[in-house]
Amino acid sequence: MTLVNVSAGPEKEASIALYVHWPFCVSKCPYCDFNSHVRASIDQDEWREALLTDLAYEARLLPGRKLTSIFFGGGTPSLMEPSTVEALIDAAVGHWSPAKNFEITLEANPNSVEAARFADLGAAGVDRLSLGLQSFDDEALAFLGRAHSAREGFRALEIAQKQFRRVSFDLIYALPGDTEESWAATLAQALSLGTKHLSLYQLTIEPGTRFASMVAKGAFEPLDVDAAAALYELTDDMTSAAGLPAYEISNHARAGRESRHNLTYWRYGDYAGIGPGAHGRRLGMRTARHKKPENFLQSLARNGNGIADEAPLFPHEAADEALVMGLRLREGIDAGAIAERLGLERIVDWGRVDRLVASGHLTRDGTRIATTPRGRLLLDHLLGEIAAREPRASAAA
Ligand code: SF4
């Protein structure tokens, strides 16, 4: 059995990012397929202890790493007690020493109750807030099942921008009825709000969601693919012109304002994932925690960790994953360096890559490949085309 160290080279070998999943929300949005659960009450003390125990388990396996980032995601982590957030940050920086440019992000919903906690979350150590505004329009917010109004959203953004050094917000577009005019107006408004990082997601209908059953019953029709593609191109043009080009398919930032944590995923670095449903990748293994909060707690009581599944990452799987992640980035991926790291002869079919360069879907500089704006629209198709069919171990492996 050949296992690989999938860390990104000598410097990254010593680093780790930490993802903490808080699985609770006040209600379930109809488009959401994240691991989120609604519970009548949550024992904050029990959850603090559970997450600290899960973290300590990972830390014991990964001694001496440099901690590059912590990301509190969910669910709705802005519903965590700030003291829980602080306890986890303190424990993490006790286990690992923070790297230069260490970043701590927390995802927040913009209702007034959560906005009232921003100061305490800042005092707890969070220095970057990712705010789920989703829309500036009350009708669209109601359609999306969001628990906040447009007014609350603007107010929360204002508070966040005073409180945190870095603030990003999310919008969802390509809703039924969206037009180039309506989306251009929304995006212009977003770009006028002084943010240096924006996450702009197209509405997709995910299996198992309430929207999926509504679409199946004919309650509404998703925007058609061509119209959605036109909105994507418009987004690319407007954000580039405003100095926040896409550095990843759905993420836009001024230079230097990219999400450091998410870059670790896309550049295929190591990360520990704790909390219900969290995924991780470290020591040549992929990990997944129990998704259901109650099962996660039982696993912790039984085993001292919340792991439901842990499996070795084989070189060809790691190669495919690295390619999927890396091609999301505008900077692309050095397919030669990744192949070398994984002990493979190659991870792409260079003949096919060159054909896609000639057709304007990819660019190539030595062994570094990247998608063009045109190629990004067809990313899934490109990945299927260029992945090496039979990556073989290199002689040196
Ligand atoms: S707030 Fe976020 S995680 Fe929670 S249900 Fe809505 S989309 Fe899902």
Coordinates of C-alpha atoms and ligand atoms in Angstrom, one line a residue:
M1 CA 0.0 0.0 0.0
T2 CA 1.5 3.3 -1.1
L3 CA 0.5 6.3 1.1
V4 CA 1.7 9.8 0.4
N5 CA 2.5 12.8 2.3
V6 CA 0.2 15.2 0.5
S7 CA 1.6 18.3 2.2
A8 CA 2.7 21.0 -0.2
G9 CA 6.4 20.9 0.2
P10 CA 8.9 21.4 3.0
E11 CA 7.5 24.7 4.3
K12 CA 3.9 23.5 4.2
E13 CA 4.8 20.1 5.7
A14 CA 5.1 21.9 9.0
S15 CA 1.9 23.8 8.8
I16 CA -1.7 23.1 9.5
A17 CA -5.0 24.9 9.1
L18 CA -7.9 24.2 11.5
Y19 CA -11.6 24.0 10.6
V20 CA -14.2 24.0 13.3
H21 CA -17.8 23.1 12.4
W22 CA -20.7 24.4 14.5
P23 CA -23.6 22.4 13.2
F24 CA -26.6 24.5 14.5
C25 CA -28.9 27.0 12.8
V26 CA -32.0 28.8 13.9
S27 CA -33.9 27.4 10.9
K28 CA -33.0 25.4 7.8
C29 CA -32.7 27.4 4.5
P30 CA -34.5 25.6 1.7
Y31 CA -31.4 25.6 -0.6
C32 CA -29.0 24.4 2.0
D33 CA -27.2 21.1 1.9
F34 CA -24.6 21.9 4.5
N35 CA -24.5 19.9 7.7
S36 CA -26.8 22.1 9.7
H37 CA -29.4 21.1 12.3
V38 CA -32.1 22.9 14.2
R39 CA -32.4 22.1 17.9
A40 CA -34.7 23.5 20.6
S41 CA -31.8 24.0 23.0
I42 CA -28.0 23.6 22.9
D43 CA -25.9 22.9 25.9
Q44 CA -23.0 25.3 25.2
D45 CA -20.8 23.9 28.0
E46 CA -21.2 20.4 26.7
W47 CA -20.3 21.6 23.1
R48 CA -17.3 23.6 24.3
E49 CA -15.9 20.5 26.0
A50 CA -16.7 18.3 23.1
L51 CA -14.9 20.5 20.5
L52 CA -11.9 21.0 22.8
T53 CA -11.6 17.2 23.2
D54 CA -11.9 16.7 19.4
L55 CA -9.2 19.4 18.9
A56 CA -6.9 17.9 21.4
Y57 CA -7.1 14.6 19.6
E58 CA -6.0 16.1 16.3
A59 CA -3.3 18.1 18.1
R60 CA -1.8 15.0 19.6
L61 CA -1.4 13.5 16.1
L62 CA 0.1 16.7 14.7
P63 CA 2.8 18.0 17.0
G64 CA 5.1 20.9 16.1
R65 CA 3.0 22.2 13.2
K66 CA 2.6 26.0 12.5
L67 CA -1.0 27.0 12.6
T68 CA -1.8 29.1 9.6
S69 CA -5.5 29.8 10.1
I70 CA -8.7 28.8 12.0
F71 CA -12.0 28.9 10.3
F72 CA -15.3 28.6 12.3
G73 CA -17.9 27.4 9.8
G74 CA -21.3 25.9 9.9
G75 CA -24.2 25.8 10.5
T76 CA -24.1 29.2 12.1
P77 CA -21.0 29.7 14.2
S78 CA -22.0 33.2 15.2
L79 CA -24.5 31.4 17.5
M80 CA -21.6 30.0 19.5
E81 CA -20.9 31.6 22.8
P82 CA -18.0 34.0 22.3
S83 CA -16.4 32.3 25.4
T84 CA -16.5 29.0 23.5
V85 CA -14.8 30.6 20.4
E86 CA -12.2 32.1 22.7
A87 CA -11.6 28.7 24.5
L88 CA -11.0 27.0 21.1
I89 CA -8.7 29.7 19.9
D90 CA -6.7 29.6 23.1
A91 CA -6.4 25.8 23.0
A92 CA -5.4 25.8 19.3
V93 CA -2.6 28.4 19.8
G94 CA -1.6 26.4 22.8
H95 CA -1.3 23.2 20.7
W96 CA 0.4 24.8 17.7
S97 CA 2.3 28.1 17.3
P98 CA 0.7 30.6 15.0
A99 CA 2.3 31.2 11.7
K100 CA 3.1 34.7 10.3
N101 CA -0.2 36.2 8.9
F102 CA -2.2 33.8 11.1
E103 CA -5.9 34.4 10.4
I104 CA -9.1 33.6 12.3
T105 CA -12.3 33.7 10.3
L106 CA -15.9 33.2 11.6
E107 CA -19.0 32.9 9.5
A108 CA -21.9 35.0 10.7
N109 CA -25.5 35.6 9.9
P110 CA -26.5 39.2 9.8
N111 CA -29.5 39.3 12.1
S112 CA -29.5 41.7 15.0
V113 CA -29.0 39.1 17.8
E114 CA -25.8 37.9 16.1
A115 CA -24.6 41.3 15.2
A116 CA -24.8 42.2 18.9
R117 CA -22.1 39.5 19.5
F118 CA -19.6 40.9 17.0
A119 CA -17.7 42.9 19.6
D120 CA -17.3 39.9 21.9
L121 CA -16.3 37.6 19.0
G122 CA -13.6 40.2 18.1
A123 CA -12.4 40.3 21.7
A124 CA -12.3 36.5 21.6
G125 CA -9.7 36.7 18.8
V126 CA -11.7 36.5 15.6
D127 CA -10.1 38.9 13.1
R128 CA -12.0 38.1 9.9
L129 CA -15.8 37.9 9.5
S130 CA -17.6 36.3 6.6
L131 CA -21.1 37.6 6.6
G132 CA -24.0 35.7 4.9
L133 CA -25.9 38.6 3.5
Q134 CA -27.0 36.6 0.4
S135 CA -29.2 39.4 -1.0
F136 CA -30.1 43.1 -0.6
D137 CA -33.7 42.4 -1.5
D138 CA -36.4 41.4 1.1
E139 CA -38.4 39.4 -1.4
A140 CA -35.3 37.4 -2.5
L141 CA -34.3 36.9 1.2
A142 CA -37.8 35.5 1.9
F143 CA -37.5 33.2 -1.1
L144 CA -34.2 32.0 0.2
G145 CA -35.7 31.4 3.6
R146 CA -33.3 33.7 5.3
A147 CA -34.0 34.8 8.9
H148 CA -32.9 38.4 8.3
S149 CA -34.1 41.5 6.4
A150 CA -32.0 43.6 3.9
R151 CA -31.9 46.4 6.5
E152 CA -30.5 44.1 9.2
G153 CA -27.9 42.9 6.6
F154 CA -26.7 46.5 5.9
R155 CA -26.6 47.2 9.7
A156 CA -24.7 44.0 10.4
L157 CA -22.2 44.8 7.7
E158 CA -21.6 48.3 9.1
I159 CA -21.0 46.9 12.6
A160 CA -18.7 44.2 11.3
Q161 CA -16.6 46.6 9.2
K162 CA -16.0 48.7 12.4
Q163 CA -15.3 45.7 14.5
F164 CA -13.0 43.4 12.3
R165 CA -9.9 44.1 10.3
R166 CA -11.2 42.0 7.4
V167 CA -14.8 41.5 6.4
S168 CA -16.2 39.5 3.5
F169 CA -19.8 39.0 2.6
D170 CA -21.7 36.4 0.5
L171 CA -24.3 37.0 -2.1
I172 CA -26.4 34.4 -3.9
Y173 CA -27.3 35.1 -7.5
A174 CA -28.9 33.5 -10.6
L175 CA -32.2 33.2 -8.7
P176 CA -35.3 32.6 -10.8
G177 CA -36.2 35.9 -12.5
D178 CA -32.7 37.4 -12.1
T179 CA -31.7 39.4 -15.2
E180 CA -28.4 41.0 -16.2
E181 CA -29.8 44.4 -15.3
S182 CA -31.0 43.3 -11.8
W183 CA -27.8 41.5 -11.0
A184 CA -25.6 44.3 -12.3
A185 CA -27.5 46.7 -10.0
T186 CA -27.0 44.4 -7.0
L187 CA -23.4 43.8 -7.8
A188 CA -22.7 47.5 -8.2
Q189 CA -24.3 48.1 -4.8
A190 CA -22.1 45.3 -3.3
L191 CA -19.0 46.8 -4.8
S192 CA -19.8 50.2 -3.3
L193 CA -19.9 48.9 0.2
G194 CA -16.1 49.1 0.7
T195 CA -15.4 45.4 1.0
K196 CA -12.2 43.8 -0.1
H197 CA -13.5 40.3 -0.4
L198 CA -16.7 39.0 -1.8
S199 CA -18.1 35.4 -2.2
L200 CA -20.6 35.3 -5.0
Y201 CA -22.4 32.0 -5.5
Q202 CA -24.9 30.9 -8.1
L203 CA -28.0 29.3 -6.7
T204 CA -27.8 25.6 -7.4
I205 CA -30.5 23.1 -6.6
E206 CA -28.9 20.4 -4.4
P207 CA -30.5 17.0 -4.0
G208 CA -32.3 16.4 -0.8
T209 CA -33.0 20.1 -0.2
R210 CA -36.5 21.7 0.1
F211 CA -35.8 23.5 -3.1
A212 CA -35.1 20.2 -4.9
S213 CA -38.6 19.0 -3.9
M214 CA -40.2 22.3 -4.9
V215 CA -38.5 22.2 -8.3
A216 CA -39.7 18.6 -8.7
K217 CA -43.2 19.6 -7.9
G218 CA -43.0 22.5 -10.4
A219 CA -43.2 25.2 -7.7
F220 CA -40.5 27.2 -9.5
E221 CA -38.0 26.8 -12.3
P222 CA -34.3 27.5 -11.8
L223 CA -32.7 30.0 -14.0
D224 CA -31.6 28.4 -17.3
V225 CA -28.0 27.5 -17.8
D226 CA -27.2 30.1 -20.5
A227 CA -28.7 32.9 -18.5
A228 CA -26.7 31.8 -15.4
A229 CA -23.5 31.7 -17.6
A230 CA -24.2 35.2 -18.8
L231 CA -24.5 36.4 -15.2
Y232 CA -21.2 34.6 -14.3
E233 CA -19.4 36.5 -17.1
L234 CA -21.0 39.8 -16.0
T235 CA -19.8 39.1 -12.5
D236 CA -16.3 38.4 -13.8
D237 CA -16.2 41.7 -15.8
M238 CA -17.7 43.9 -13.0
T239 CA -15.5 42.6 -10.2
S240 CA -12.4 42.7 -12.3
A241 CA -13.1 46.3 -13.3
A242 CA -13.6 47.2 -9.6
G243 CA -10.2 45.6 -8.6
L244 CA -11.7 42.5 -6.9
P245 CA -11.1 39.9 -9.6
A246 CA -12.0 36.2 -9.0
Y247 CA -9.1 34.4 -7.4
E248 CA -11.3 31.3 -7.2
I249 CA -14.5 30.4 -9.1
S250 CA -16.8 32.1 -6.6
N251 CA -14.4 34.3 -4.6
H252 CA -13.2 37.7 -5.4
A253 CA -10.6 39.8 -3.6
R254 CA -8.2 42.7 -3.8
A255 CA -4.6 41.4 -3.9
G256 CA -3.6 40.2 -0.5
R257 CA -7.1 40.0 0.8
E258 CA -7.8 36.4 -0.2
S259 CA -9.1 33.9 2.4
R260 CA -5.9 32.4 3.7
H261 CA -7.8 29.4 5.1
N262 CA -9.6 28.6 1.9
L263 CA -6.4 28.9 0.0
T264 CA -5.0 26.1 2.0
Y265 CA -7.8 23.8 0.7
W266 CA -7.4 24.9 -2.9
R267 CA -3.6 24.6 -2.8
Y268 CA -4.0 21.2 -1.3
G269 CA -2.4 21.9 2.1
D270 CA -3.1 19.9 5.3
Y271 CA -6.0 20.8 7.5
A272 CA -7.5 19.4 10.6
G273 CA -11.3 19.4 10.7
I274 CA -13.2 19.1 14.0
G275 CA -16.9 19.2 14.9
P276 CA -19.9 17.4 13.4
G277 CA -19.5 16.6 9.7
A278 CA -16.1 18.3 9.4
H279 CA -13.6 16.9 6.9
G280 CA -9.9 16.9 7.3
R281 CA -6.8 15.9 5.4
R282 CA -3.6 15.2 7.3
L283 CA -0.8 12.6 7.6
G284 CA -1.8 11.1 4.3
M285 CA -5.3 10.4 5.5
R286 CA -8.7 11.9 4.9
T287 CA -11.0 12.2 7.9
A288 CA -14.8 12.8 8.3
R289 CA -16.5 13.4 11.6
H290 CA -20.0 12.1 12.5
K291 CA -22.5 14.5 10.9
K292 CA -25.4 14.2 13.4
P293 CA -24.6 16.2 16.5
E294 CA -25.8 13.5 18.9
N295 CA -23.7 10.8 17.1
F296 CA -20.7 13.1 17.2
L297 CA -21.1 13.5 21.0
Q298 CA -21.5 9.7 21.5
S299 CA -18.4 9.0 19.4
L300 CA -16.4 11.5 21.6
A301 CA -17.5 9.8 24.8
R302 CA -16.7 6.4 23.3
N303 CA -13.5 7.1 21.4
G304 CA -12.2 10.5 22.5
N305 CA -12.7 11.9 19.0
G306 CA -15.7 12.5 16.6
I307 CA -14.3 10.5 13.7
A308 CA -16.8 8.5 11.6
D309 CA -14.5 7.7 8.8
E310 CA -10.7 7.8 8.3
A311 CA -9.1 6.4 5.2
P312 CA -5.7 6.6 3.5
L313 CA -5.3 8.9 0.5
F314 CA -3.8 7.1 -2.4
P315 CA -1.6 9.0 -4.8
H316 CA -4.0 8.9 -7.8
E317 CA -6.9 10.0 -5.6
A318 CA -4.8 12.8 -4.1
A319 CA -3.8 13.8 -7.7
D320 CA -7.5 14.1 -8.8
E321 CA -8.4 16.0 -5.7
A322 CA -5.5 18.4 -6.1
L323 CA -6.5 19.0 -9.7
V324 CA -10.1 19.7 -8.8
M325 CA -9.1 22.1 -6.1
G326 CA -6.2 23.8 -8.0
L327 CA -8.1 24.5 -11.2
R328 CA -10.7 26.5 -9.2
L329 CA -7.9 29.0 -8.6
R330 CA -7.0 31.7 -11.1
E331 CA -3.3 31.0 -10.3
G332 CA -4.0 27.4 -11.4
I333 CA -1.9 24.5 -10.3
D334 CA 1.7 23.3 -11.0
A335 CA 0.8 19.8 -12.2
G336 CA 4.4 18.8 -12.5
A337 CA 5.2 19.8 -8.9
I338 CA 2.1 17.9 -7.6
A339 CA 3.0 14.8 -9.6
E340 CA 6.5 14.9 -8.1
R341 CA 5.2 15.4 -4.6
L342 CA 2.8 12.4 -5.0
G343 CA 5.4 10.2 -6.6
L344 CA 3.5 10.0 -9.9
E345 CA 4.8 10.3 -13.4
R346 CA 2.1 12.7 -14.3
I347 CA -1.4 13.8 -13.1
V348 CA -2.7 15.2 -16.3
D349 CA -2.7 14.1 -20.0
W350 CA -0.5 16.8 -21.5
G351 CA -1.7 16.1 -25.0
R352 CA -5.3 17.0 -23.9
V353 CA -4.0 19.9 -21.9
D354 CA -2.3 21.4 -25.0
R355 CA -5.5 20.9 -27.1
L356 CA -7.5 22.8 -24.5
V357 CA -4.8 25.5 -24.5
A358 CA -5.2 25.8 -28.2
S359 CA -9.0 26.1 -27.9
G360 CA -8.7 28.9 -25.3
H361 CA -9.9 27.0 -22.3
L362 CA -6.6 26.6 -20.4
T363 CA -3.3 28.4 -20.2
R364 CA 0.0 26.6 -19.7
D365 CA 3.3 27.9 -18.5
G366 CA 5.8 25.0 -18.2
T367 CA 3.9 22.5 -16.0
R368 CA 1.6 25.2 -14.5
I369 CA -1.9 25.1 -15.9
A370 CA -4.8 27.4 -15.3
T371 CA -8.3 27.9 -16.6
T372 CA -9.2 30.9 -18.7
P373 CA -12.6 32.7 -17.9
R374 CA -14.1 30.6 -20.8
G375 CA -12.6 27.4 -19.3
R376 CA -13.9 28.2 -15.8
L377 CA -17.5 27.9 -17.2
L378 CA -16.8 24.3 -18.2
L379 CA -14.6 23.3 -15.2
D380 CA -16.2 19.9 -14.5
H381 CA -15.9 19.0 -18.2
L382 CA -12.3 20.1 -18.3
L383 CA -11.4 18.1 -15.3
G384 CA -12.8 14.9 -16.8
E385 CA -10.8 15.7 -20.0
I386 CA -7.4 16.3 -18.6
A387 CA -7.0 14.0 -15.6
A388 CA -4.5 11.4 -16.4
R389 CA -6.4 8.2 -17.0
E390 CA -3.8 5.9 -15.5
P391 CA -1.4 7.9 -13.3
R392 CA 1.6 5.7 -12.7
A393 CA 4.1 5.7 -9.9
S394 CA 7.3 7.4 -11.1
A395 CA 10.6 5.5 -11.0
A396 CA 11.7 7.6 -8.1
A397 CA 8.7 6.7 -5.9
Ligands
SF4_1 S1 -27.9 29.6 7.8 FE1 -26.4 28.7 6.4 S2 -25.9 26.6 7.2 FE2 -27.8 27.4 8.2 S3 -29.4 26.5 7.1 FE3 -29.1 28.5 6.2 S4 -27.5 28.2 4.5 FE4 -27.6 26.3 5.8

